[in-house]
Coordinates of C-alpha atoms and ligand atoms in Angstrom, one line a residue:
M1 CA 104.7 -116.9 11.7
L2 CA 103.7 -113.7 13.6
G3 CA 104.8 -113.5 17.1
I4 CA 108.0 -115.5 17.0
A5 CA 110.5 -113.9 19.2
T6 CA 113.7 -113.1 17.2
R7 CA 116.0 -113.2 20.3
T8 CA 118.6 -115.9 19.6
A9 CA 119.5 -118.3 22.3
S10 CA 122.7 -116.7 23.6
Q11 CA 124.3 -119.8 25.1
P12 CA 125.8 -122.4 22.7
A13 CA 124.5 -124.9 25.2
Q14 CA 120.9 -123.8 24.5
R15 CA 121.5 -124.1 20.8
K16 CA 122.9 -127.6 21.3
M17 CA 120.0 -128.9 23.4
I18 CA 117.6 -128.9 20.4
H19 CA 119.5 -131.8 19.0
L20 CA 118.9 -134.1 22.0
S21 CA 116.2 -136.8 22.1
A22 CA 112.9 -136.2 23.9
I23 CA 113.9 -138.7 26.6
E24 CA 117.2 -136.9 27.2
L25 CA 115.5 -133.5 27.3
L26 CA 113.0 -134.7 29.9
K27 CA 115.8 -135.9 32.1
R28 CA 117.5 -132.5 31.8
L29 CA 114.4 -130.6 32.6
A30 CA 113.7 -132.8 35.6
A31 CA 117.3 -132.4 36.8
G32 CA 117.0 -128.6 36.5
D33 CA 119.8 -128.4 33.9
M34 CA 117.5 -126.2 31.9
T35 CA 114.1 -124.7 32.1
S36 CA 111.2 -125.3 29.8
R37 CA 111.3 -121.6 28.9
E38 CA 114.9 -121.9 27.8
L39 CA 114.2 -125.1 25.8
T40 CA 111.0 -123.7 24.2
Q41 CA 112.9 -120.5 23.3
A42 CA 115.7 -122.4 21.7
Y43 CA 113.1 -124.2 19.5
L44 CA 111.3 -121.0 18.7
D45 CA 114.7 -119.5 17.6
R46 CA 115.3 -122.5 15.4
I47 CA 111.9 -122.1 13.8
A48 CA 112.5 -118.3 13.3
R49 CA 115.8 -119.1 11.6
H50 CA 114.8 -122.0 9.4
D51 CA 111.1 -122.3 8.9
A52 CA 110.7 -119.6 6.3
A53 CA 112.6 -121.9 3.9
I54 CA 111.0 -125.1 5.1
G55 CA 107.3 -124.2 5.8
A56 CA 106.7 -126.9 8.4
F57 CA 104.6 -124.7 10.6
L58 CA 101.3 -123.0 9.6
R59 CA 101.1 -121.2 12.9
V60 CA 103.4 -120.7 15.9
D61 CA 102.2 -118.7 18.9
A62 CA 105.4 -118.0 20.7
A63 CA 103.8 -116.1 23.5
R64 CA 101.4 -118.9 24.3
A65 CA 104.1 -121.6 24.1
L66 CA 106.3 -119.6 26.5
A67 CA 103.4 -119.1 28.9
Q68 CA 102.8 -122.9 29.0
A69 CA 106.6 -123.4 29.5
D70 CA 106.6 -120.8 32.4
S71 CA 103.6 -122.5 34.0
V72 CA 105.5 -125.9 34.0
D73 CA 108.7 -124.2 35.3
C74 CA 106.7 -122.5 38.1
R75 CA 105.0 -125.7 39.1
R76 CA 108.3 -127.6 39.0
R77 CA 109.9 -125.1 41.3
A78 CA 107.0 -125.4 43.6
G79 CA 107.4 -129.1 43.8
K80 CA 104.0 -129.8 42.3
P81 CA 103.2 -133.0 40.4
L82 CA 103.8 -132.7 36.6
G83 CA 102.7 -134.7 33.6
S84 CA 104.9 -137.1 31.7
L85 CA 105.8 -134.6 29.0
A86 CA 106.3 -131.7 31.3
G87 CA 107.8 -128.7 29.6
L88 CA 108.6 -130.6 26.4
P89 CA 107.5 -128.9 23.1
V90 CA 105.2 -131.0 20.8
A91 CA 104.0 -129.8 17.4
V92 CA 100.5 -130.8 16.3
K93 CA 99.4 -131.5 12.8
D94 CA 96.7 -128.9 11.8
V95 CA 94.1 -131.6 11.5
L96 CA 93.4 -131.9 15.3
C97 CA 90.8 -129.7 16.9
T98 CA 92.1 -127.4 19.5
E99 CA 89.7 -125.3 21.5
G100 CA 89.5 -121.7 20.4
E101 CA 92.5 -122.1 18.0
R102 CA 92.4 -122.1 14.3
T103 CA 92.3 -125.7 12.9
T104 CA 92.6 -125.4 9.2
C105 CA 93.6 -128.8 7.8
A106 CA 95.6 -126.7 5.4
S107 CA 92.4 -125.8 3.6
R108 CA 90.8 -122.5 2.6
M109 CA 87.6 -124.2 3.6
L110 CA 88.6 -124.2 7.3
E111 CA 90.8 -121.2 7.2
Q112 CA 88.8 -119.4 9.9
F113 CA 87.6 -122.5 11.8
R114 CA 88.1 -122.3 15.6
P115 CA 86.8 -125.5 17.2
P116 CA 84.9 -125.1 20.4
Y117 CA 86.6 -128.2 21.9
D118 CA 89.9 -130.1 22.1
A119 CA 90.5 -133.4 20.3
T120 CA 91.1 -136.1 22.9
V121 CA 94.8 -136.3 21.9
V122 CA 95.2 -132.6 22.3
A123 CA 93.5 -132.7 25.7
K124 CA 95.9 -135.6 26.6
L125 CA 98.9 -133.5 25.5
K126 CA 97.7 -130.6 27.6
A127 CA 97.1 -132.9 30.6
A128 CA 100.7 -134.3 30.2
D129 CA 102.0 -130.7 30.4
A130 CA 103.4 -130.6 26.9
V131 CA 104.2 -127.2 25.4
L132 CA 102.1 -127.0 22.2
I133 CA 104.7 -125.2 20.1
G134 CA 102.8 -124.9 16.8
R135 CA 100.5 -126.3 14.2
T136 CA 102.1 -128.1 11.4
N137 CA 101.5 -127.9 7.7
M138 CA 100.0 -130.8 5.8
D139 CA 98.3 -131.8 2.6
E140 CA 94.8 -130.4 2.5
F141 CA 92.5 -132.6 4.6
A142 CA 95.4 -135.1 4.8
M143 CA 95.0 -136.0 1.1
G144 CA 98.3 -136.4 -0.5
G145 CA 101.8 -137.8 -0.2
S146 CA 104.0 -134.9 -0.9
N147 CA 102.6 -131.9 1.1
E148 CA 102.2 -130.0 -2.2
N149 CA 98.4 -130.1 -1.6
S150 CA 98.5 -127.6 1.3
A151 CA 96.3 -124.6 0.3
F152 CA 98.8 -122.3 2.0
R153 CA 102.3 -123.4 1.0
P154 CA 104.2 -126.6 0.3
V155 CA 106.7 -128.0 2.8
H156 CA 110.3 -128.5 1.8
N157 CA 112.4 -131.4 2.9
P158 CA 115.1 -130.2 5.3
W159 CA 117.6 -132.7 3.7
D160 CA 117.2 -131.0 0.3
L161 CA 114.9 -128.0 0.0
A162 CA 114.2 -128.8 -3.6
R163 CA 112.5 -132.1 -2.6
V164 CA 109.2 -133.0 -0.9
P165 CA 109.1 -134.1 2.7
G166 CA 106.4 -136.7 2.0
G167 CA 102.8 -136.3 3.2
S168 CA 100.4 -135.8 4.4
S169 CA 102.1 -135.2 7.8
G170 CA 105.1 -133.5 6.0
G171 CA 105.1 -130.5 8.3
S172 CA 105.4 -132.7 11.4
A173 CA 108.1 -134.8 9.8
A174 CA 110.1 -131.8 8.6
A175 CA 109.8 -130.0 11.9
V176 CA 111.3 -133.0 13.8
S177 CA 113.9 -133.6 11.2
A178 CA 115.0 -130.0 11.2
R179 CA 115.1 -130.1 15.0
M180 CA 112.4 -127.4 15.3
T181 CA 110.5 -129.6 17.8
P182 CA 111.5 -132.8 19.6
L183 CA 108.2 -134.5 19.0
A184 CA 105.2 -134.1 16.7
I185 CA 101.8 -135.6 16.1
G186 CA 100.8 -136.9 12.7
S187 CA 97.8 -138.7 11.3
D188 CA 97.9 -141.7 9.0
T189 CA 95.1 -142.8 6.7
G190 CA 97.3 -144.6 4.1
G191 CA 100.8 -143.8 5.1
S192 CA 100.8 -140.2 6.2
I193 CA 102.9 -140.7 9.2
R194 CA 105.3 -143.3 7.8
S195 CA 106.0 -141.9 4.4
P196 CA 107.1 -138.5 5.6
A197 CA 109.0 -140.1 8.5
A198 CA 110.9 -142.1 5.9
L199 CA 111.6 -139.2 3.6
C200 CA 112.7 -136.9 6.4
G201 CA 114.8 -139.5 8.3
I202 CA 112.8 -139.7 11.5
T203 CA 110.7 -142.3 13.3
G204 CA 107.0 -142.5 13.1
L205 CA 104.3 -145.0 14.2
K206 CA 100.8 -145.6 12.9
P207 CA 98.9 -147.3 15.7
T208 CA 96.3 -150.0 15.3
Y209 CA 92.9 -148.7 14.3
G210 CA 91.2 -148.1 17.6
R211 CA 94.3 -147.7 19.7
V212 CA 94.3 -143.9 19.7
S213 CA 91.1 -141.8 19.9
R214 CA 89.9 -140.1 16.7
Y215 CA 87.6 -137.7 18.6
G216 CA 88.4 -134.2 17.3
L217 CA 90.5 -135.5 14.4
V218 CA 89.0 -133.9 11.3
A219 CA 87.8 -136.9 9.4
F220 CA 89.3 -137.9 6.0
A221 CA 88.4 -141.6 5.8
S222 CA 86.9 -142.7 9.1
S223 CA 87.6 -146.4 8.8
L224 CA 91.3 -145.8 8.1
D225 CA 92.4 -142.7 10.0
Q226 CA 94.6 -143.0 13.1
V227 CA 96.7 -140.5 15.0
G228 CA 100.3 -141.3 16.0
P229 CA 103.6 -140.2 17.3
M230 CA 106.6 -138.8 15.3
G231 CA 110.1 -138.3 16.8
Q232 CA 113.8 -138.9 16.5
S233 CA 113.6 -142.5 17.7
A234 CA 111.4 -145.4 18.8
E235 CA 112.1 -144.5 22.4
D236 CA 110.7 -141.0 21.9
C237 CA 107.7 -142.3 20.0
A238 CA 107.0 -144.8 22.8
L239 CA 107.0 -141.9 25.3
L240 CA 104.5 -140.0 23.1
L241 CA 102.3 -143.0 22.3
E242 CA 101.9 -143.7 26.0
V243 CA 100.3 -140.4 26.3
L244 CA 98.1 -140.7 23.2
A245 CA 96.9 -144.3 23.5
G246 CA 93.9 -145.6 25.3
H247 CA 90.2 -146.0 25.3
D248 CA 88.0 -142.9 24.8
P249 CA 84.3 -143.1 25.4
K250 CA 83.9 -140.2 22.9
D251 CA 85.2 -142.4 20.0
S252 CA 83.1 -145.5 19.5
T253 CA 85.8 -147.1 17.5
S254 CA 88.5 -146.7 20.2
V255 CA 89.2 -150.1 21.8
D256 CA 88.7 -150.7 25.4
T257 CA 91.9 -152.4 26.2
P258 CA 94.5 -150.9 28.5
A259 CA 97.5 -149.4 26.7
P260 CA 100.8 -150.9 27.8
R261 CA 103.6 -148.8 29.4
Y262 CA 105.5 -148.6 26.1
S263 CA 108.3 -146.5 27.4
E264 CA 109.1 -149.1 30.1
T265 CA 108.9 -152.2 28.0
I266 CA 110.7 -150.8 25.0
R267 CA 114.2 -151.7 26.4
Q268 CA 113.4 -155.4 26.6
P269 CA 114.9 -157.0 23.5
L270 CA 112.9 -159.5 21.5
E271 CA 114.2 -163.0 21.6
C272 CA 113.9 -165.2 18.5
L273 CA 112.2 -162.6 16.4
R274 CA 110.7 -163.9 13.2
L275 CA 110.6 -161.4 10.4
G276 CA 108.7 -161.8 7.2
L277 CA 110.0 -160.5 3.9
V278 CA 107.2 -160.1 1.5
R279 CA 107.9 -161.0 -2.1
E280 CA 105.5 -158.5 -3.5
H281 CA 107.3 -155.7 -1.6
F282 CA 110.6 -156.2 -3.5
G283 CA 109.2 -156.1 -7.1
D284 CA 109.1 -153.6 -10.0
G285 CA 109.4 -150.0 -9.2
L286 CA 111.5 -150.3 -6.1
N287 CA 114.6 -148.1 -6.2
P288 CA 117.7 -150.2 -5.8
E289 CA 119.2 -148.1 -3.1
V290 CA 116.0 -148.4 -1.0
E291 CA 116.0 -152.1 -1.6
A292 CA 119.6 -152.4 -0.6
A293 CA 119.0 -150.4 2.6
A294 CA 116.0 -152.6 3.6
R295 CA 118.0 -155.8 2.9
E296 CA 120.9 -154.5 4.9
A297 CA 118.6 -153.7 7.8
V298 CA 117.3 -157.3 7.7
R299 CA 120.9 -158.5 8.0
V300 CA 121.3 -156.3 11.1
Y301 CA 118.3 -158.0 12.6
E302 CA 119.7 -161.4 11.7
S303 CA 122.9 -160.5 13.5
L304 CA 120.7 -159.7 16.5
G305 CA 119.2 -163.2 16.4
A306 CA 116.2 -162.7 14.2
T307 CA 115.2 -165.3 11.6
V308 CA 113.8 -164.4 8.2
V309 CA 110.8 -166.0 6.5
D310 CA 109.9 -165.4 2.9
L311 CA 106.2 -164.6 2.5
S312 CA 103.6 -163.7 0.0
L313 CA 100.7 -161.3 0.5
P314 CA 99.0 -162.2 -2.7
H315 CA 96.3 -159.5 -2.6
S316 CA 98.8 -156.7 -1.9
K317 CA 98.8 -155.9 -5.6
Y318 CA 95.2 -154.6 -5.3
A319 CA 96.0 -152.5 -2.2
V320 CA 96.4 -149.1 -4.0
A321 CA 93.3 -149.6 -6.2
T322 CA 91.3 -150.7 -3.1
Y323 CA 92.5 -147.8 -1.0
Y324 CA 91.8 -145.2 -3.8
I325 CA 88.2 -146.4 -3.9
I326 CA 87.5 -146.7 -0.2
A327 CA 89.3 -143.6 1.0
P328 CA 87.7 -141.2 -1.6
C329 CA 84.2 -142.8 -0.9
E330 CA 84.6 -142.1 2.8
A331 CA 86.1 -138.7 2.1
S332 CA 83.2 -137.7 -0.2
S333 CA 80.8 -138.5 2.6
N334 CA 82.8 -136.9 5.3
L335 CA 83.4 -133.7 3.4
A336 CA 79.8 -133.2 2.5
R337 CA 79.4 -131.2 5.7
Y338 CA 81.6 -128.4 4.3
D339 CA 78.8 -126.6 2.5
G340 CA 79.3 -123.0 3.6
V341 CA 76.3 -123.3 5.9
H342 CA 77.0 -125.9 8.6
F343 CA 80.8 -125.5 8.4
G344 CA 83.5 -123.8 6.5
Y345 CA 84.1 -121.1 3.9
R346 CA 81.1 -119.5 2.4
A347 CA 81.3 -117.9 -1.0
G348 CA 79.5 -114.6 -1.6
Q349 CA 79.5 -113.3 2.0
G350 CA 77.0 -110.5 2.6
A351 CA 73.4 -109.8 1.6
E352 CA 73.2 -113.0 -0.5
V353 CA 74.1 -115.1 2.6
S354 CA 71.2 -113.8 4.6
D355 CA 68.9 -114.7 1.8
Q356 CA 70.1 -118.3 2.1
G357 CA 68.7 -118.7 5.5
A358 CA 65.2 -118.3 4.4
E359 CA 65.8 -120.6 1.4
I360 CA 67.5 -123.3 3.5
R361 CA 64.6 -123.4 5.9
G362 CA 62.2 -123.6 2.9
A363 CA 64.3 -126.2 1.0
D364 CA 63.4 -129.9 1.2
S365 CA 63.7 -132.8 -1.2
S366 CA 60.2 -132.3 -2.6
N367 CA 61.0 -128.7 -3.2
S368 CA 64.6 -128.7 -4.4
P369 CA 65.8 -125.3 -5.4
A370 CA 66.7 -124.7 -9.0
S371 CA 70.3 -125.3 -10.0
D372 CA 70.8 -121.6 -10.6
S373 CA 69.1 -120.5 -7.4
P374 CA 71.2 -118.3 -5.0
L375 CA 71.2 -121.2 -2.6
V376 CA 72.6 -123.8 -5.0
R377 CA 75.1 -121.2 -6.4
M378 CA 76.3 -120.5 -2.8
Y379 CA 76.9 -124.2 -2.2
R380 CA 78.6 -124.7 -5.5
D381 CA 80.8 -121.6 -5.2
S382 CA 81.7 -122.3 -1.6
R383 CA 82.9 -125.8 -2.4
S384 CA 84.5 -124.8 -5.7
D385 CA 86.6 -122.0 -4.0
G386 CA 87.1 -123.6 -0.6
F387 CA 88.5 -127.0 -1.7
G388 CA 91.8 -127.5 -3.7
A389 CA 92.1 -129.6 -6.8
E390 CA 93.1 -132.9 -5.1
V391 CA 90.3 -132.7 -2.6
K392 CA 87.8 -132.1 -5.4
R393 CA 89.3 -135.0 -7.3
R394 CA 88.7 -137.3 -4.3
I395 CA 85.2 -136.1 -3.8
M396 CA 84.4 -136.7 -7.4
L397 CA 86.0 -140.2 -7.4
G398 CA 84.2 -141.1 -4.2
T399 CA 80.8 -139.7 -5.3
Y400 CA 81.1 -141.6 -8.6
A401 CA 82.1 -144.9 -6.9
L402 CA 79.2 -144.6 -4.4
S403 CA 76.5 -143.7 -7.0
A404 CA 73.7 -146.0 -7.9
G405 CA 74.7 -148.5 -10.5
Y406 CA 78.4 -148.2 -9.6
Y407 CA 78.3 -149.0 -5.9
D408 CA 78.5 -152.8 -6.3
A409 CA 81.2 -152.6 -8.9
Y410 CA 83.4 -150.3 -7.0
Y411 CA 82.7 -149.6 -3.3
K412 CA 81.3 -153.1 -2.5
K413 CA 84.0 -154.8 -4.5
A414 CA 86.7 -152.7 -2.7
L415 CA 85.3 -153.8 0.7
Q416 CA 85.5 -157.4 -0.4
V417 CA 89.2 -157.0 -1.5
R418 CA 89.9 -155.2 1.7
R419 CA 88.8 -158.3 3.6
L420 CA 91.1 -160.4 1.5
I421 CA 94.0 -158.1 2.3
R422 CA 93.3 -158.4 6.0
Q423 CA 93.2 -162.2 5.7
D424 CA 96.6 -162.2 3.9
F425 CA 98.0 -160.4 7.0
D426 CA 96.3 -162.8 9.4
R427 CA 97.9 -165.7 7.7
A428 CA 101.3 -164.0 7.5
F429 CA 101.3 -163.3 11.2
E430 CA 100.7 -167.0 12.0
Q431 CA 104.3 -167.5 10.7
V432 CA 106.1 -164.3 11.7
D433 CA 106.1 -161.6 14.4
L434 CA 106.7 -158.7 12.2
I435 CA 106.9 -157.9 8.5
V436 CA 109.8 -155.8 7.2
G437 CA 110.3 -154.0 4.0
P438 CA 110.6 -150.6 2.3
V439 CA 108.2 -147.7 3.3
T440 CA 108.3 -145.9 0.0
P441 CA 109.5 -147.0 -3.4
T442 CA 112.1 -144.2 -3.7
P443 CA 113.6 -141.5 -1.5
A444 CA 112.2 -138.0 -1.6
F445 CA 111.3 -136.7 -5.1
K446 CA 111.5 -133.2 -6.4
L447 CA 108.8 -130.7 -5.7
G448 CA 106.6 -130.3 -8.8
E449 CA 107.9 -133.5 -10.3
R450 CA 104.6 -135.4 -9.9
T451 CA 102.0 -132.7 -9.4
D452 CA 100.5 -133.3 -12.8
D453 CA 100.4 -137.1 -12.4
P454 CA 98.0 -138.2 -9.7
L455 CA 98.5 -141.9 -10.5
A456 CA 102.3 -141.6 -10.0
M457 CA 101.5 -139.9 -6.7
Y458 CA 99.1 -142.6 -5.7
L459 CA 101.6 -145.4 -6.5
F460 CA 104.0 -143.9 -4.1
D461 CA 101.6 -145.3 -1.4
L462 CA 102.2 -148.9 -2.6
Y463 CA 103.7 -150.3 0.6
T464 CA 101.8 -148.3 3.2
V465 CA 98.1 -148.3 2.4
S466 CA 97.5 -152.1 3.1
T467 CA 98.4 -151.4 6.8
N468 CA 95.4 -149.1 7.1
L469 CA 93.1 -151.3 5.0
A470 CA 93.9 -154.2 7.4
G471 CA 93.7 -151.9 10.5
I472 CA 97.1 -153.2 11.8
A473 CA 100.0 -151.2 13.2
A474 CA 103.3 -150.1 11.5
M475 CA 106.4 -148.0 11.9
S476 CA 108.9 -146.3 9.8
I477 CA 112.5 -146.1 11.1
P478 CA 115.5 -144.6 9.4
C479 CA 117.7 -147.3 7.8
G480 CA 120.0 -145.6 5.4
V481 CA 120.9 -142.5 3.3
S482 CA 121.0 -142.6 -0.5
S483 CA 123.9 -141.6 -2.6
A484 CA 122.2 -138.3 -3.1
G485 CA 122.1 -137.8 0.6
L486 CA 118.5 -138.5 1.2
P487 CA 117.1 -140.6 4.1
I488 CA 115.6 -144.0 3.5
G489 CA 113.0 -145.6 5.8
L490 CA 112.4 -149.2 6.9
H491 CA 108.8 -150.4 7.3
L492 CA 107.9 -152.7 10.3
Q493 CA 104.3 -154.0 10.3
S494 CA 102.8 -155.8 13.2
P495 CA 99.5 -157.6 14.1
P496 CA 96.8 -155.4 15.6
F497 CA 97.6 -154.1 19.1
A498 CA 101.3 -155.2 19.0
E499 CA 102.7 -151.7 19.1
E500 CA 104.8 -152.8 22.0
R501 CA 106.5 -155.4 19.8
L502 CA 107.0 -152.9 17.1
L503 CA 108.6 -150.4 19.4
R504 CA 110.9 -153.1 21.0
A505 CA 112.0 -154.3 17.6
A506 CA 112.6 -150.7 16.4
H507 CA 114.6 -149.9 19.5
M508 CA 116.7 -153.1 19.1
Y509 CA 117.7 -151.8 15.6
Q510 CA 118.3 -148.3 16.8
R511 CA 120.6 -149.5 19.5
A512 CA 122.7 -151.3 16.9
T513 CA 122.7 -148.6 14.3
D514 CA 122.8 -144.8 14.2
W515 CA 120.7 -143.9 11.1
H516 CA 118.1 -142.3 13.3
K517 CA 120.8 -139.9 14.7
R518 CA 121.6 -138.5 11.3
E519 CA 120.4 -134.9 10.8
P520 CA 120.1 -132.8 7.7
A521 CA 123.0 -130.4 7.3
M522 CA 121.7 -127.0 8.5
T523 CA 123.4 -124.1 10.1
Ligands
LIG601 N1 99.0 -140.5 0.4 C1 97.8 -141.1 0.8 C2 96.6 -140.3 0.3 O1 96.9 -139.4 -0.4 C3 97.7 -141.2 2.3 C4 97.2 -140.0 3.0 C5 97.1 -140.2 4.5 O2 97.6 -141.1 5.1 N2 96.4 -139.2 5.1 O3 95.5 -140.6 0.5

């Protein structure tokens, strides 16, 4: 948090502007009602005031953010062409490589990692003239659903500081919710954009696999990871997705189809929308207030002309088990590179390290070093100290499921079930345009409540993981507030590459309701 200016925005108008939507802020910036410096300073002041209690940001470089703002202001005054997010602050989850800037994934392992290049989405934000206001906290390597797995500090939910914000993009969600930034970037492997969006009362979108480049996104589970927008509303997410989406030759899984102009089409209402209600999404374990809010949202859609179809996704009961085989398998493979030599924290810095070089050069499979050799000790100690407990649990789960003799029973079986889950969705989308339901089984739970119970934590992902397994798109939009004053999210799932439809449907709902305008009570 070093470097945050403590000057408070003197004008009440400046304090108020942080509550406006991204769309509105862009209009005011373009009209000259405020400068990007004033706006950026107002958010920095808000961060200085509230983030010690929330913990949404891992790093904020006020001087750099203000310099970016000044550059936009200067070019605007000179009448130069500007990008589509010109002068608007955007917070970036600390999982996206940014040239020369620490990118830690909230892990000790990468605490000192400064990537030599920008992730494609970071490059796109820079090209759109966004002000990169700070790096947001997260679960370590994006593994978690509560943000308690950050190696540095947990994030607190701005609606109730005793509760979790959801994860793993909890810092991004809390930052938007507390109006410390108008927009943020998250990543979603099994729900990490949608679940914190739901728990913090904001809007988030997980794009179709292949829609947004993963180049420079630190990999958790490569067949599931996607980057996406988080903001106050669907309109704001459309604006940001338009910048992020599109083919990237640097990511072979990014799809070469042009991304629509989401921010232009979003205002077109959808006629005769067919919504699917999935039987399995309204079963045991669903909190009654969350269920009531989701059903009420469906009634709102019906009043807007939608029809509702009851559906079954018969394999959805296997989604959590399937995800918690596939994601750890991919993670154990992706995280093998953090060995203290190629990447990451190295235990026993000093003389011992230089000994390793010789040993590494000499080591090959026919001449494996003894398990108590300095080399093996260095690997073991680096990984033991550098990774937190949940990451190690995933590595062990994945290594076990991929090992000879278990591969067919676990990993291969999980891939087969994954196919069945995808087929369920294909069939469902022959009958409906979108699927609606709850995002999370309950509103935000208390910090510490589930840290000793990984299974309870994993079950929280019940409704979100199948989206990633199927590679489809989904959103979370605010649809209620519980009796304890906690936000509730509505899940909208679409066929692949139908983000336009998702955004239009979300916007229809947000025009008819004001749940997305609710803010946590903060002074
Ligand atoms: N909660 C899920 C997990 O722990 C999802 C995480 C994510 O989407 N990055 O794996």
